[in-house]
Amino acid sequence: QTPFDRAFDAYLCLIHQSRMQVCSSVHTCAASGLRVEAWSSPLNSGDLDGGGAGGEAAYHFAFRIKLHHVGRGGPIQILGREWEVYDSKNKREKFIPGYQPIYTYGSRHGHTPILLPGEGFSYSNIVSLPTAHGICRGSFAVQQLTPAPSRQQKEKGAKEKKEGEEEEA
């Protein structure tokens, strides 16, 4: 690859990143401590010129979701997500009901990640629409988990239990 080719590839990458910046959103839920960042972008222009079923144009969009535990409490578990995707005519094209596990592109297994404070999880996928624009709405089911006791807490509890049994004897 020539230096010009590498420069052109870098330029295309910057264009793609700037499109994703424009088509992004961030939301933080104070109750759960979950921050959701979402980005979407049309795929290569060569993929946008049709080929849908029934002669309809198919527009393909890549999206990336990043979940980050910004709370101060214990761990949280992402139990699933629910999404509705609409085309620019406000017709619902895709519906993922009932907080199903998260499936990443090409994966056959759903994810229900457990996040400690400061940890994150991200996934990507592709959605196709019959129109060049659309909108997505969704939510995540989050469960607060009780932190597992530390080794010191377990040892202290065992010692207190043993002392209690000795006093009863």
PDB file of C-alpha atoms in Angstrom:
ATOM      1  CA  GLN A   1       0.000   0.000   0.000  1.00  0.00           C
ATOM      2  CA  THR A   2       1.387   3.394  -0.984  1.00  0.00           C
ATOM      3  CA  PRO A   3       1.589   6.359   1.420  1.00  0.00           C
ATOM      4  CA  PHE A   4      -1.247   7.948  -0.575  1.00  0.00           C
ATOM      5  CA  ASP A   5      -3.428   4.850  -0.054  1.00  0.00           C
ATOM      6  CA  ARG A   6      -2.736   4.875   3.684  1.00  0.00           C
ATOM      7  CA  ALA A   7      -3.532   8.597   3.866  1.00  0.00           C
ATOM      8  CA  PHE A   8      -6.759   8.085   1.938  1.00  0.00           C
ATOM      9  CA  ASP A   9      -7.767   5.211   4.251  1.00  0.00           C
ATOM     10  CA  ALA A  10      -7.088   7.448   7.280  1.00  0.00           C
ATOM     11  CA  TYR A  11      -9.202  10.189   5.687  1.00  0.00           C
ATOM     12  CA  LEU A  12     -12.104   7.758   5.172  1.00  0.00           C
ATOM     13  CA  CYS A  13     -11.768   6.629   8.774  1.00  0.00           C
ATOM     14  CA  LEU A  14     -12.010  10.237   9.984  1.00  0.00           C
ATOM     15  CA  ILE A  15     -15.124  10.808   7.875  1.00  0.00           C
ATOM     16  CA  HIS A  16     -16.682   7.664   9.357  1.00  0.00           C
ATOM     17  CA  GLN A  17     -15.831   8.791  12.907  1.00  0.00           C
ATOM     18  CA  SER A  18     -17.252  12.280  12.325  1.00  0.00           C
ATOM     19  CA  ARG A  19     -20.520  10.752  11.040  1.00  0.00           C
ATOM     20  CA  MET A  20     -20.718   8.606  14.150  1.00  0.00           C
ATOM     21  CA  GLN A  21     -20.146  11.665  16.336  1.00  0.00           C
ATOM     22  CA  VAL A  22     -23.102  13.407  14.696  1.00  0.00           C
ATOM     23  CA  CYS A  23     -25.334  10.334  15.121  1.00  0.00           C
ATOM     24  CA  SER A  24     -24.697   9.674  18.778  1.00  0.00           C
ATOM     25  CA  SER A  25     -26.399   9.982  22.137  1.00  0.00           C
ATOM     26  CA  VAL A  26     -25.442   9.577  25.793  1.00  0.00           C
ATOM     27  CA  HIS A  27     -27.749   8.970  28.741  1.00  0.00           C
ATOM     28  CA  THR A  28     -26.967   8.233  32.388  1.00  0.00           C
ATOM     29  CA  CYS A  29     -29.507   6.706  34.764  1.00  0.00           C
ATOM     30  CA  ALA A  30     -28.889   8.040  38.273  1.00  0.00           C
ATOM     31  CA  ALA A  31     -30.806   5.187  39.934  1.00  0.00           C
ATOM     32  CA  SER A  32     -28.734   2.356  38.455  1.00  0.00           C
ATOM     33  CA  GLY A  33     -25.492   4.199  37.713  1.00  0.00           C
ATOM     34  CA  LEU A  34     -25.570   2.964  34.103  1.00  0.00           C
ATOM     35  CA  ARG A  35     -24.313   5.290  31.364  1.00  0.00           C
ATOM     36  CA  VAL A  36     -25.357   4.333  27.831  1.00  0.00           C
ATOM     37  CA  GLU A  37     -23.481   5.714  24.841  1.00  0.00           C
ATOM     38  CA  ALA A  38     -24.827   4.967  21.355  1.00  0.00           C
ATOM     39  CA  TRP A  39     -23.332   5.676  17.931  1.00  0.00           C
ATOM     40  CA  SER A  40     -24.620   4.843  14.480  1.00  0.00           C
ATOM     41  CA  SER A  41     -23.326   5.327  10.980  1.00  0.00           C
ATOM     42  CA  PRO A  42     -24.321   4.297   7.458  1.00  0.00           C
ATOM     43  CA  LEU A  43     -22.111   1.592   6.050  1.00  0.00           C
ATOM     44  CA  ASN A  44     -19.963   2.105   2.950  1.00  0.00           C
ATOM     45  CA  SER A  45     -21.756   4.029   0.213  1.00  0.00           C
ATOM     46  CA  GLY A  46     -21.422   0.972  -2.021  1.00  0.00           C
ATOM     47  CA  ASP A  47     -23.692  -0.890   0.417  1.00  0.00           C
ATOM     48  CA  LEU A  48     -26.393   1.789   0.269  1.00  0.00           C
ATOM     49  CA  ASP A  49     -27.487   1.398  -3.331  1.00  0.00           C
ATOM     50  CA  GLY A  50     -30.259  -1.139  -2.918  1.00  0.00           C
ATOM     51  CA  GLY A  51     -30.604  -4.866  -2.918  1.00  0.00           C
ATOM     52  CA  GLY A  52     -33.483  -5.138  -0.483  1.00  0.00           C
ATOM     53  CA  ALA A  53     -36.289  -7.681  -0.735  1.00  0.00           C
ATOM     54  CA  GLY A  54     -39.085  -6.928  -3.178  1.00  0.00           C
ATOM     55  CA  GLY A  55     -37.047  -4.346  -5.075  1.00  0.00           C
ATOM     56  CA  GLU A  56     -36.951  -1.982  -2.080  1.00  0.00           C
ATOM     57  CA  ALA A  57     -33.721  -0.157  -1.360  1.00  0.00           C
ATOM     58  CA  ALA A  58     -31.912  -1.478   1.679  1.00  0.00           C
ATOM     59  CA  TYR A  59     -29.938   0.979   3.779  1.00  0.00           C
ATOM     60  CA  HIS A  60     -27.551  -0.595   6.247  1.00  0.00           C
ATOM     61  CA  PHE A  61     -26.361   1.064   9.445  1.00  0.00           C
ATOM     62  CA  ALA A  62     -23.706  -0.020  11.889  1.00  0.00           C
ATOM     63  CA  PHE A  63     -24.266   0.854  15.517  1.00  0.00           C
ATOM     64  CA  ARG A  64     -22.205   0.558  18.659  1.00  0.00           C
ATOM     65  CA  ILE A  65     -23.529   0.620  22.212  1.00  0.00           C
ATOM     66  CA  LYS A  66     -21.244   1.179  25.191  1.00  0.00           C
ATOM     67  CA  LEU A  67     -22.545   0.526  28.705  1.00  0.00           C
ATOM     68  CA  HIS A  68     -20.516   1.869  31.606  1.00  0.00           C
ATOM     69  CA  HIS A  69     -21.167   1.475  35.354  1.00  0.00           C
ATOM     70  CA  VAL A  70     -20.573   4.970  36.747  1.00  0.00           C
ATOM     71  CA  GLY A  71     -22.353   4.357  40.070  1.00  0.00           C
ATOM     72  CA  ARG A  72     -20.716   4.058  43.464  1.00  0.00           C
ATOM     73  CA  GLY A  73     -22.640   1.072  44.763  1.00  0.00           C
ATOM     74  CA  GLY A  74     -22.069  -2.583  44.156  1.00  0.00           C
ATOM     75  CA  PRO A  75     -22.116  -4.490  40.897  1.00  0.00           C
ATOM     76  CA  ILE A  76     -24.982  -4.315  38.425  1.00  0.00           C
ATOM     77  CA  GLN A  77     -26.116  -6.881  35.896  1.00  0.00           C
ATOM     78  CA  ILE A  78     -27.485  -6.004  32.478  1.00  0.00           C
ATOM     79  CA  LEU A  79     -30.346  -8.482  32.159  1.00  0.00           C
ATOM     80  CA  GLY A  80     -31.336  -7.502  28.644  1.00  0.00           C
ATOM     81  CA  ARG A  81     -32.485  -4.791  26.297  1.00  0.00           C
ATOM     82  CA  GLU A  82     -35.591  -3.805  24.393  1.00  0.00           C
ATOM     83  CA  TRP A  83     -35.348  -1.911  21.087  1.00  0.00           C
ATOM     84  CA  GLU A  84     -37.704  -0.409  18.532  1.00  0.00           C
ATOM     85  CA  VAL A  85     -36.297   0.744  15.191  1.00  0.00           C
ATOM     86  CA  TYR A  86     -38.362   3.003  12.917  1.00  0.00           C
ATOM     87  CA  ASP A  87     -37.729   4.151   9.365  1.00  0.00           C
ATOM     88  CA  SER A  88     -38.093   7.792   8.298  1.00  0.00           C
ATOM     89  CA  LYS A  89     -41.800   7.178   7.526  1.00  0.00           C
ATOM     90  CA  ASN A  90     -42.316   6.251  11.202  1.00  0.00           C
ATOM     91  CA  LYS A  91     -42.936   2.594  10.325  1.00  0.00           C
ATOM     92  CA  ARG A  92     -41.588   0.174  12.924  1.00  0.00           C
ATOM     93  CA  GLU A  93     -39.107  -2.037  11.103  1.00  0.00           C
ATOM     94  CA  LYS A  94     -37.584  -3.980  13.989  1.00  0.00           C
ATOM     95  CA  PHE A  95     -38.709  -4.781  17.508  1.00  0.00           C
ATOM     96  CA  ILE A  96     -36.716  -6.655  20.143  1.00  0.00           C
ATOM     97  CA  PRO A  97     -39.244  -7.221  22.932  1.00  0.00           C
ATOM     98  CA  GLY A  98     -39.084  -8.223  26.537  1.00  0.00           C
ATOM     99  CA  TYR A  99     -35.542  -7.416  27.586  1.00  0.00           C
ATOM    100  CA  GLN A 100     -33.743 -10.193  25.747  1.00  0.00           C
ATOM    101  CA  PRO A 101     -30.019 -10.802  26.333  1.00  0.00           C
ATOM    102  CA  ILE A 102     -27.592  -8.773  24.231  1.00  0.00           C
ATOM    103  CA  TYR A 103     -26.448 -10.484  21.051  1.00  0.00           C
ATOM    104  CA  THR A 104     -23.335  -9.187  19.353  1.00  0.00           C
ATOM    105  CA  TYR A 105     -22.895  -9.317  15.598  1.00  0.00           C
ATOM    106  CA  GLY A 106     -22.298 -12.912  14.517  1.00  0.00           C
ATOM    107  CA  SER A 107     -22.827 -14.337  18.019  1.00  0.00           C
ATOM    108  CA  ARG A 108     -25.250 -17.130  18.842  1.00  0.00           C
ATOM    109  CA  HIS A 109     -25.041 -16.589  22.598  1.00  0.00           C
ATOM    110  CA  GLY A 110     -26.675 -13.771  24.505  1.00  0.00           C
ATOM    111  CA  HIS A 111     -24.788 -11.698  27.053  1.00  0.00           C
ATOM    112  CA  THR A 112     -25.990 -10.522  30.470  1.00  0.00           C
ATOM    113  CA  PRO A 113     -22.821  -8.822  31.680  1.00  0.00           C
ATOM    114  CA  ILE A 114     -22.065  -8.036  35.324  1.00  0.00           C
ATOM    115  CA  LEU A 115     -20.316  -4.684  35.755  1.00  0.00           C
ATOM    116  CA  LEU A 116     -18.439  -3.461  38.792  1.00  0.00           C
ATOM    117  CA  PRO A 117     -18.183   0.306  39.313  1.00  0.00           C
ATOM    118  CA  GLY A 118     -15.845   1.679  36.651  1.00  0.00           C
ATOM    119  CA  GLU A 119     -16.273  -1.275  34.288  1.00  0.00           C
ATOM    120  CA  GLY A 120     -17.891  -1.247  30.870  1.00  0.00           C
ATOM    121  CA  PHE A 121     -19.280  -3.490  28.157  1.00  0.00           C
ATOM    122  CA  SER A 122     -19.784  -2.650  24.508  1.00  0.00           C
ATOM    123  CA  TYR A 123     -21.315  -4.339  21.527  1.00  0.00           C
ATOM    124  CA  SER A 124     -21.896  -3.636  17.848  1.00  0.00           C
ATOM    125  CA  ASN A 125     -24.423  -4.753  15.313  1.00  0.00           C
ATOM    126  CA  ILE A 126     -26.047  -3.856  12.005  1.00  0.00           C
ATOM    127  CA  VAL A 127     -29.617  -2.844  11.194  1.00  0.00           C
ATOM    128  CA  SER A 128     -31.185  -2.455   7.735  1.00  0.00           C
ATOM    129  CA  LEU A 129     -33.989  -0.054   6.841  1.00  0.00           C
ATOM    130  CA  PRO A 130     -35.915   0.634   3.625  1.00  0.00           C
ATOM    131  CA  THR A 131     -35.237   4.383   4.058  1.00  0.00           C
ATOM    132  CA  ALA A 132     -31.997   6.354   4.286  1.00  0.00           C
ATOM    133  CA  HIS A 133     -32.802   7.617   7.803  1.00  0.00           C
ATOM    134  CA  GLY A 134     -34.404   6.177  10.891  1.00  0.00           C
ATOM    135  CA  ILE A 135     -34.659   6.324  14.648  1.00  0.00           C
ATOM    136  CA  CYS A 136     -34.078   3.829  17.417  1.00  0.00           C
ATOM    137  CA  ARG A 137     -35.572   3.839  20.904  1.00  0.00           C
ATOM    138  CA  GLY A 138     -34.796   1.397  23.632  1.00  0.00           C
ATOM    139  CA  SER A 139     -33.982   0.616  27.201  1.00  0.00           C
ATOM    140  CA  PHE A 140     -31.978  -1.811  29.317  1.00  0.00           C
ATOM    141  CA  ALA A 141     -33.107  -3.922  32.263  1.00  0.00           C
ATOM    142  CA  VAL A 142     -30.571  -3.476  35.066  1.00  0.00           C
ATOM    143  CA  GLN A 143     -30.409  -5.307  38.383  1.00  0.00           C
ATOM    144  CA  GLN A 144     -28.428  -4.128  41.384  1.00  0.00           C
ATOM    145  CA  LEU A 145     -26.459  -7.061  42.779  1.00  0.00           C
ATOM    146  CA  THR A 146     -25.395  -7.559  46.363  1.00  0.00           C
ATOM    147  CA  PRO A 147     -21.614  -7.499  46.485  1.00  0.00           C
ATOM    148  CA  ALA A 148     -20.069 -10.814  47.452  1.00  0.00           C
ATOM    149  CA  PRO A 149     -18.492 -10.672  50.904  1.00  0.00           C
ATOM    150  CA  SER A 150     -14.749 -10.188  50.938  1.00  0.00           C
ATOM    151  CA  ARG A 151     -12.444 -12.851  52.391  1.00  0.00           C
ATOM    152  CA  GLN A 152     -11.946 -10.662  55.500  1.00  0.00           C
ATOM    153  CA  GLN A 153     -15.726 -10.347  55.990  1.00  0.00           C
ATOM    154  CA  LYS A 154     -16.112 -14.136  55.657  1.00  0.00           C
ATOM    155  CA  GLU A 155     -13.320 -14.779  58.204  1.00  0.00           C
ATOM    156  CA  LYS A 156     -14.815 -12.245  60.642  1.00  0.00           C
ATOM    157  CA  GLY A 157     -18.270 -13.871  60.305  1.00  0.00           C
ATOM    158  CA  ALA A 158     -16.849 -17.356  60.848  1.00  0.00           C
ATOM    159  CA  LYS A 159     -14.931 -16.164  63.937  1.00  0.00           C
ATOM    160  CA  GLU A 160     -18.050 -14.508  65.404  1.00  0.00           C
ATOM    161  CA  LYS A 161     -20.102 -17.649  64.721  1.00  0.00           C
ATOM    162  CA  LYS A 162     -17.481 -19.854  66.417  1.00  0.00           C
ATOM    163  CA  GLU A 163     -17.307 -17.532  69.460  1.00  0.00           C
ATOM    164  CA  GLY A 164     -21.131 -17.581  69.697  1.00  0.00           C
ATOM    165  CA  GLU A 165     -21.168 -21.390  69.646  1.00  0.00           C
ATOM    166  CA  GLU A 166     -18.492 -21.553  72.376  1.00  0.00           C
ATOM    167  CA  GLU A 167     -20.536 -19.215  74.627  1.00  0.00           C
ATOM    168  CA  GLU A 168     -23.626 -21.408  74.233  1.00  0.00           C
ATOM    169  CA  ALA A 169     -21.707 -24.569  75.267  1.00  0.00           C
TER     170      ALA A 169
END
